[in-house]
Short mmCIF file of C-alpha atoms and ligand atoms in Angstrom, two decimals:
data_model
loop_
_atom_site.label_atom_id
_atom_site.label_comp_id
_atom_site.label_asym_id
_atom_site.label_seq_id
_atom_site.Cartn_x
_atom_site.Cartn_y
_atom_site.Cartn_z
CA MET A 1054 52.93 -8.76 -5.24
CA SER A 1055 51.79 -8.71 -1.67
CA ARG A 1056 50.49 -11.92 -0.17
CA PHE A 1057 47.47 -9.87 0.91
CA PRO A 1058 44.42 -9.17 -1.30
CA ASN A 1059 44.40 -6.28 -3.76
CA ALA A 1060 40.65 -6.05 -3.90
CA ARG A 1061 39.70 -4.26 -0.73
CA PRO A 1062 36.03 -3.31 -0.60
CA ARG A 1063 36.70 -1.76 2.80
CA ARG A 1064 38.40 1.18 1.04
CA LEU A 1065 34.93 2.25 0.01
CA ARG A 1066 33.72 2.30 3.60
CA THR A 1067 36.41 4.51 5.10
CA SER A 1068 34.37 7.69 5.66
CA PRO A 1069 30.77 8.88 5.67
CA ALA A 1070 31.46 10.83 2.45
CA MET A 1071 32.88 7.75 0.73
CA ARG A 1072 29.99 5.59 1.87
CA ARG A 1073 27.52 8.17 0.65
CA LEU A 1074 29.22 8.43 -2.73
CA VAL A 1075 29.11 4.69 -3.39
CA ALA A 1076 25.66 3.97 -1.94
CA GLU A 1077 23.72 1.95 -4.52
CA THR A 1078 20.29 2.82 -3.18
CA ARG A 1079 18.84 5.94 -1.63
CA LEU A 1080 15.46 6.69 -0.18
CA HIS A 1081 13.66 9.85 -1.21
CA PRO A 1082 10.42 11.28 0.25
CA ALA A 1083 8.85 11.34 -3.22
CA ASP A 1084 9.06 7.52 -3.36
CA LEU A 1085 6.80 7.15 -0.35
CA VAL A 1086 3.02 6.79 -0.25
CA LEU A 1087 1.03 7.39 2.93
CA PRO A 1088 -2.02 5.15 3.52
CA VAL A 1089 -4.77 6.95 5.50
CA PHE A 1090 -8.18 6.04 6.93
CA LEU A 1091 -11.29 8.24 6.87
CA ARG A 1092 -14.12 7.09 9.12
CA GLU A 1093 -17.73 8.06 8.80
CA GLY A 1094 -19.68 9.33 11.82
CA ILE A 1095 -16.95 10.32 14.28
CA ASP A 1096 -16.14 13.80 15.60
CA SER A 1097 -12.57 13.21 16.72
CA PRO A 1098 -9.75 11.09 15.26
CA GLN A 1099 -9.65 7.56 16.69
CA PRO A 1100 -6.26 5.97 17.36
CA ILE A 1101 -5.76 2.42 16.08
CA THR A 1102 -4.24 0.53 19.00
CA SER A 1103 -2.23 -1.99 16.98
CA MET A 1104 -0.83 0.73 14.69
CA PRO A 1105 0.81 3.35 16.92
CA GLY A 1106 0.55 6.84 15.45
CA VAL A 1107 -2.13 5.85 12.91
CA TYR A 1108 -5.70 7.18 13.19
CA GLN A 1109 -9.13 6.76 11.76
CA HIS A 1110 -9.53 10.36 10.61
CA THR A 1111 -12.32 12.90 10.51
CA PRO A 1112 -12.33 15.13 7.40
CA ASP A 1113 -10.51 17.83 9.38
CA SER A 1114 -7.80 15.62 10.78
CA LEU A 1115 -7.38 13.99 7.35
CA ARG A 1116 -6.82 17.41 5.82
CA ARG A 1117 -4.12 18.11 8.41
CA ALA A 1118 -2.39 14.75 7.93
CA ALA A 1119 -2.45 15.17 4.15
CA THR A 1120 -1.03 18.67 4.32
CA GLU A 1121 1.72 17.52 6.65
CA ALA A 1122 2.62 14.69 4.27
CA ALA A 1123 2.64 17.03 1.28
CA GLU A 1124 4.87 19.50 3.12
CA ALA A 1125 7.32 16.70 3.93
CA GLY A 1126 7.49 15.88 0.22
CA VAL A 1127 5.68 12.52 0.38
CA GLY A 1128 4.89 11.35 -3.16
CA GLY A 1129 1.40 9.94 -2.80
CA ILE A 1130 -1.53 9.39 -0.47
CA MET A 1131 -3.77 6.35 -0.50
CA ILE A 1132 -7.15 6.49 1.17
CA PHE A 1133 -9.34 3.82 2.78
CA GLY A 1134 -12.92 4.55 3.80
CA VAL A 1135 -14.48 3.19 6.97
CA PRO A 1136 -18.26 3.39 6.43
CA GLU A 1137 -20.98 3.14 9.06
CA ASP A 1138 -23.23 0.89 7.00
CA HIS A 1139 -22.48 -2.30 5.12
CA ASP A 1140 -24.55 -4.41 2.75
CA ALA A 1141 -24.16 -7.48 0.54
CA THR A 1142 -23.02 -5.63 -2.57
CA GLY A 1143 -21.08 -2.79 -0.94
CA THR A 1144 -23.33 0.06 -2.04
CA GLY A 1145 -21.24 2.58 -0.10
CA ALA A 1146 -18.36 1.91 -2.48
CA VAL A 1147 -20.18 3.18 -5.57
CA ASP A 1148 -22.18 5.99 -3.93
CA PRO A 1149 -20.61 9.39 -4.77
CA GLU A 1150 -21.37 10.34 -1.16
CA GLY A 1151 -19.79 7.12 0.17
CA ILE A 1152 -17.02 7.81 2.64
CA GLN A 1153 -14.08 6.86 0.43
CA ASN A 1154 -15.36 8.97 -2.45
CA VAL A 1155 -15.87 11.91 -0.09
CA GLY A 1156 -12.26 11.46 1.04
CA LEU A 1157 -10.94 11.24 -2.51
CA ARG A 1158 -12.64 14.52 -3.39
CA LEU A 1159 -11.26 16.18 -0.28
CA LEU A 1160 -7.70 14.99 -1.01
CA ALA A 1161 -7.85 15.85 -4.71
CA GLU A 1162 -8.91 19.38 -3.82
CA GLU A 1163 -6.55 19.93 -0.89
CA VAL A 1164 -3.32 18.22 -1.92
CA GLY A 1165 -3.97 16.96 -5.45
CA ASP A 1166 -1.31 19.18 -7.00
CA ALA A 1167 1.37 18.13 -4.52
CA MET A 1168 0.70 14.40 -4.18
CA VAL A 1169 -0.75 11.59 -6.25
CA VAL A 1170 -4.15 10.65 -4.83
CA ILE A 1171 -4.73 6.89 -4.80
CA SER A 1172 -7.95 4.99 -4.07
CA ASP A 1173 -8.52 1.49 -2.75
CA LEU A 1174 -10.68 -0.34 -5.25
CA CYS A 1175 -11.93 -3.29 -3.26
CA LEU A 1176 -15.33 -4.02 -1.78
CA ASP A 1177 -14.27 -5.42 1.59
CA GLU A 1178 -14.71 -2.25 3.62
CA PHE A 1179 -18.25 -1.88 2.33
CA THR A 1180 -19.70 -5.40 2.33
CA ASP A 1181 -21.50 -6.91 5.33
CA HIS A 1182 -19.68 -10.26 4.80
CA GLY A 1183 -16.32 -8.48 4.51
CA HIS A 1184 -15.23 -10.13 1.25
CA CYS A 1185 -13.53 -8.24 -1.56
CA GLY A 1186 -16.30 -9.16 -3.99
CA VAL A 1187 -19.96 -10.06 -4.18
CA LEU A 1188 -21.09 -13.56 -3.29
CA ALA A 1189 -22.72 -16.20 -5.49
CA ALA A 1190 -25.74 -18.17 -4.21
CA ASP A 1191 -23.43 -20.85 -2.82
CA GLY A 1192 -21.52 -18.30 -0.73
CA THR A 1193 -18.35 -18.28 -2.85
CA VAL A 1194 -16.94 -15.00 -4.15
CA ASP A 1195 -18.30 -14.47 -7.67
CA ASN A 1196 -15.43 -13.24 -9.84
CA ASP A 1197 -17.28 -11.75 -12.78
CA ALA A 1198 -20.15 -10.25 -10.79
CA SER A 1199 -17.48 -8.58 -8.66
CA LEU A 1200 -15.80 -7.19 -11.78
CA ALA A 1201 -19.03 -5.45 -12.80
CA ARG A 1202 -19.14 -3.86 -9.34
CA TYR A 1203 -15.47 -2.83 -9.61
CA GLN A 1204 -16.26 -1.06 -12.87
CA GLU A 1205 -18.93 1.05 -11.16
CA MET A 1206 -16.64 1.66 -8.21
CA GLY A 1207 -13.78 2.70 -10.49
CA LEU A 1208 -15.98 5.24 -12.26
CA ALA A 1209 -17.15 6.71 -8.94
CA GLN A 1210 -13.52 7.04 -7.79
CA ALA A 1211 -12.37 8.60 -11.06
CA GLU A 1212 -15.22 11.09 -10.83
CA ALA A 1213 -14.25 11.86 -7.23
CA GLY A 1214 -10.82 12.86 -8.52
CA ALA A 1215 -8.53 9.86 -7.84
CA HIS A 1216 -5.37 9.96 -9.95
CA LEU A 1217 -4.58 6.26 -9.57
CA LEU A 1218 -7.07 3.54 -8.73
CA GLY A 1219 -5.60 0.96 -6.34
CA LEU A 1220 -7.04 -2.30 -7.62
CA SER A 1221 -6.71 -4.47 -4.55
CA GLY A 1222 -9.56 -6.97 -4.85
CA MET A 1223 -7.55 -9.79 -6.49
CA MET A 1224 -10.34 -10.82 -8.85
CA ASP A 1225 -9.10 -12.23 -12.15
CA GLY A 1226 -9.37 -9.65 -14.91
CA GLN A 1227 -9.87 -6.66 -12.59
CA VAL A 1228 -7.38 -4.44 -14.40
CA GLY A 1229 -8.82 -5.03 -17.86
CA ALA A 1230 -12.41 -4.64 -16.64
CA VAL A 1231 -11.79 -1.37 -14.82
CA ARG A 1232 -9.56 -0.03 -17.60
CA SER A 1233 -12.24 -0.57 -20.25
CA ALA A 1234 -14.93 1.04 -18.07
CA LEU A 1235 -12.71 4.08 -17.46
CA ASP A 1236 -11.87 4.46 -21.13
CA ALA A 1237 -15.48 4.07 -22.25
CA ALA A 1238 -16.45 6.90 -19.89
CA GLY A 1239 -13.64 9.16 -21.10
CA HIS A 1240 -11.44 8.76 -18.01
CA THR A 1241 -8.44 7.87 -20.13
CA SER A 1242 -6.01 9.78 -17.91
CA THR A 1243 -6.99 8.06 -14.68
CA GLY A 1244 -4.37 5.41 -14.02
CA THR A 1245 -4.39 2.00 -12.37
CA LEU A 1246 -2.10 0.78 -9.63
CA ALA A 1247 -2.66 -2.96 -9.58
CA TYR A 1248 -2.11 -4.90 -6.39
CA ALA A 1249 -0.71 -7.49 -8.74
CA ALA A 1250 0.83 -9.96 -6.30
CA LYS A 1251 -1.21 -9.72 -3.12
CA TYR A 1252 -0.77 -12.54 -0.67
CA ALA A 1253 -3.19 -14.04 1.87
CA THR A 1254 -0.92 -13.12 4.77
CA ALA A 1255 -1.30 -13.07 8.55
CA LEU A 1256 0.11 -9.54 8.43
CA TYR A 1257 -3.12 -7.69 7.53
CA GLY A 1258 -4.38 -8.19 11.11
CA PRO A 1259 -4.04 -4.61 12.42
CA PHE A 1260 -5.50 -3.18 9.18
CA ARG A 1261 -8.66 -5.18 9.75
CA GLU A 1262 -9.02 -3.41 13.10
CA ALA A 1263 -8.39 -0.12 11.31
CA VAL A 1264 -11.27 -0.64 8.89
CA ASP A 1265 -13.60 -2.47 11.32
CA SER A 1266 -13.48 -5.51 9.03
CA GLN A 1267 -16.62 -7.62 8.96
CA LEU A 1268 -14.79 -10.71 7.66
CA THR A 1269 -15.22 -14.01 9.47
CA GLY A 1270 -13.56 -16.47 7.06
CA ASP A 1271 -10.44 -15.86 5.00
CA ARG A 1272 -9.45 -14.62 1.54
CA LYS A 1273 -7.54 -17.67 0.35
CA THR A 1274 -9.65 -18.25 -2.77
CA TYR A 1275 -8.56 -14.93 -4.26
CA GLN A 1276 -5.46 -13.67 -2.46
CA MET A 1277 -2.28 -15.61 -3.17
CA ASP A 1278 -0.74 -18.53 -1.34
CA PRO A 1279 2.42 -17.41 0.54
CA ALA A 1280 4.11 -20.56 -0.81
CA ASN A 1281 4.09 -19.24 -4.37
CA ARG A 1282 6.90 -17.18 -5.85
CA ARG A 1283 6.53 -17.88 -9.58
CA GLU A 1284 2.80 -17.21 -9.39
CA GLY A 1285 3.56 -13.73 -8.06
CA LEU A 1286 5.26 -12.97 -11.34
CA ARG A 1287 2.46 -14.62 -13.31
CA GLU A 1288 -0.20 -12.48 -11.62
CA THR A 1289 1.90 -9.38 -12.27
CA LEU A 1290 2.46 -10.12 -15.96
CA LEU A 1291 -1.29 -10.66 -16.41
CA ASP A 1292 -2.00 -7.25 -14.88
CA VAL A 1293 0.61 -5.58 -17.09
CA ALA A 1294 -0.94 -7.23 -20.14
CA GLU A 1295 -4.34 -5.86 -19.09
CA GLY A 1296 -2.92 -2.34 -18.96
CA ALA A 1297 -1.80 -1.74 -15.36
CA ASP A 1298 0.17 1.50 -15.13
CA VAL A 1299 1.90 0.57 -11.86
CA VAL A 1300 2.15 -2.87 -10.25
CA MET A 1301 2.45 -3.62 -6.55
CA VAL A 1302 3.67 -6.49 -4.41
CA LYS A 1303 2.08 -6.86 -0.98
CA PRO A 1304 3.19 -7.42 1.78
CA SER A 1305 6.78 -6.31 1.31
CA THR A 1306 9.53 -7.53 3.64
CA LEU A 1307 8.49 -11.19 3.69
CA TYR A 1308 8.10 -11.09 -0.11
CA LEU A 1309 11.32 -9.45 -1.28
CA ASP A 1310 12.02 -12.42 -3.56
CA VAL A 1311 8.75 -11.82 -5.40
CA LEU A 1312 9.45 -8.09 -5.52
CA SER A 1313 12.88 -8.68 -6.98
CA ASP A 1314 11.49 -11.03 -9.67
CA VAL A 1315 8.82 -8.50 -10.59
CA ALA A 1316 11.27 -5.58 -10.74
CA ARG A 1317 13.51 -7.53 -13.09
CA GLU A 1318 10.73 -8.60 -15.45
CA VAL A 1319 8.44 -5.61 -15.92
CA THR A 1320 9.02 -2.16 -17.39
CA VAL A 1321 6.20 -0.35 -15.56
CA PRO A 1322 6.89 1.27 -12.17
CA VAL A 1323 6.96 -1.20 -9.27
CA ALA A 1324 5.50 -0.51 -5.83
CA ALA A 1325 5.47 -2.46 -2.58
CA TYR A 1326 3.15 -2.13 0.40
CA HIS A 1327 4.69 -2.34 3.85
CA VAL A 1328 1.53 -3.51 5.58
CA SER A 1329 0.02 -3.04 9.02
CA GLY A 1330 1.42 -6.23 10.56
CA GLU A 1331 4.91 -5.53 9.29
CA MET A 1332 4.69 -2.12 10.94
CA ALA A 1333 3.21 -3.50 14.16
CA MET A 1334 6.09 -5.96 14.61
CA VAL A 1335 8.66 -3.18 14.46
CA GLU A 1336 6.64 -0.86 16.72
CA ALA A 1337 6.09 -3.57 19.33
CA ALA A 1338 9.77 -4.55 19.49
CA ALA A 1339 10.84 -0.89 19.59
CA GLU A 1340 8.39 -0.13 22.38
CA ARG A 1341 10.08 -2.83 24.47
CA GLY A 1342 13.46 -1.29 23.73
CA TRP A 1343 14.55 -4.43 21.88
CA ILE A 1344 15.45 -2.67 18.62
CA ASP A 1345 16.33 0.88 17.61
CA ARG A 1346 13.06 2.11 16.08
CA ASP A 1347 14.34 4.82 13.73
CA ARG A 1348 17.23 2.76 12.34
CA THR A 1349 14.96 -0.24 11.86
CA ILE A 1350 12.39 1.84 10.00
CA LEU A 1351 14.93 3.31 7.60
CA GLU A 1352 16.63 -0.06 7.06
CA THR A 1353 13.25 -1.67 6.41
CA LEU A 1354 12.30 0.92 3.79
CA LEU A 1355 15.77 0.75 2.25
CA SER A 1356 15.56 -3.03 1.91
CA ILE A 1357 12.26 -2.76 0.06
CA HIS A 1358 13.75 -0.15 -2.23
CA ARG A 1359 16.90 -2.23 -2.79
CA ALA A 1360 14.81 -5.26 -3.76
CA GLY A 1361 13.25 -3.22 -6.57
CA ALA A 1362 10.34 -1.08 -5.39
CA GLY A 1363 10.55 2.48 -6.69
CA ILE A 1364 7.39 3.29 -4.74
CA ILE A 1365 6.79 2.25 -1.13
CA ALA A 1366 3.46 2.50 0.65
CA THR A 1367 4.18 2.87 4.37
CA TYR A 1368 2.38 4.18 7.44
CA TRP A 1369 5.71 5.80 8.35
CA ALA A 1370 5.79 7.90 5.14
CA THR A 1371 5.51 11.37 6.70
CA GLU A 1372 7.85 10.63 9.59
CA ALA A 1373 10.46 8.96 7.37
CA ALA A 1374 10.22 11.78 4.81
CA ALA A 1375 10.95 14.31 7.56
CA TRP A 1376 14.08 12.36 8.59
CA LEU A 1377 15.22 12.12 4.98
CA ASN A 1378 14.79 15.88 4.54
CA GLU A 1379 17.05 16.50 7.56
CA ARG A 1380 19.96 14.52 6.13
C1 PBG H 2831 -8.19 -4.51 0.93
C2 PBG H 2831 -6.92 -4.15 1.60
C3 PBG H 2831 -6.30 -4.78 2.69
C4 PBG H 2831 -5.15 -4.06 2.97
C5 PBG H 2831 -5.09 -3.02 2.07
N1 PBG H 2831 -6.18 -3.12 1.19
C6 PBG H 2831 -6.76 -5.87 3.56
C7 PBG H 2831 -7.06 -7.19 3.06
O1 PBG H 2831 -6.89 -7.53 1.89
O2 PBG H 2831 -7.46 -7.99 3.89
C8 PBG H 2831 -4.17 -4.36 4.07
C9 PBG H 2831 -3.20 -3.29 4.38
C10 PBG H 2831 -2.44 -3.47 5.62
O3 PBG H 2831 -2.49 -4.52 6.29
O4 PBG H 2831 -1.74 -2.52 5.98
N2 PBG H 2831 -9.11 -3.43 0.94
#
């Protein structure tokens, strides 16, 4: 016996073909979901400065972006509406002519056979105080009154043609409430993607610019404390018990521990959202020439996949899908 080791993992790294054969994880365009913004009252797409390459779309530019994503093989598209008017109860969210519902109809018609069309079921874009729910007299976010509003919003989105409702409000019981409203109205095939473990992170900053957020305070009474790992699993298991079809962890790269716990414990598909601030950090460093942008993007998405997300929401979806198709 040689005095050198027999186990030599390096044998499996000797050539590109060998490395490809033994790769444990692979990215595929169909695993990616593209988040998009549709803004009311503009006649040309508006760039979002802190999210290079991302726009507030007009219906026409949205159609083009959606078609491009579908042609690249992207698996899903998730739409956020940016309305002109806001009020205390977020009327624009339940109005069939509200901007998000208009966008859902457009996407379902244009690309609904090629991609899964996903809504954002949260009131924050539509309320004048910017919270994800309606407020009680004392100014706190009223959980159960918000659930009643989510039920109406869910019905409007199902009727607009959404395939999956992205329940992102973080009210307790949101999945069960929306599920029962959908079923009672006969929308039994419309699914729910629950933002099950959604943290109160600093990393939503650029998104708030993207949706012209009206928020002045914070969301710490409903979004999760970044200190909590076990609670991420607890929130997820509650959503699964209420009937969530897909569960999501958000943000992604700073929460890979939570993602890994969730992926090990649940049997429904698991998604992760690579959010605006996570994207902005990479873009800013790449712009300065401090990191290799393309390699960092692919390594970022791979790490999220490796930690257990079968589905990844990323603003880079179309671009990354195109690279993956070239390989
Ligand atoms: C809520 C919502 C938010 C994001 C997606 N859905 C913002 C928030 O909760 O404050 C953030 C996404 C991102 O930062 O990319 N409607």
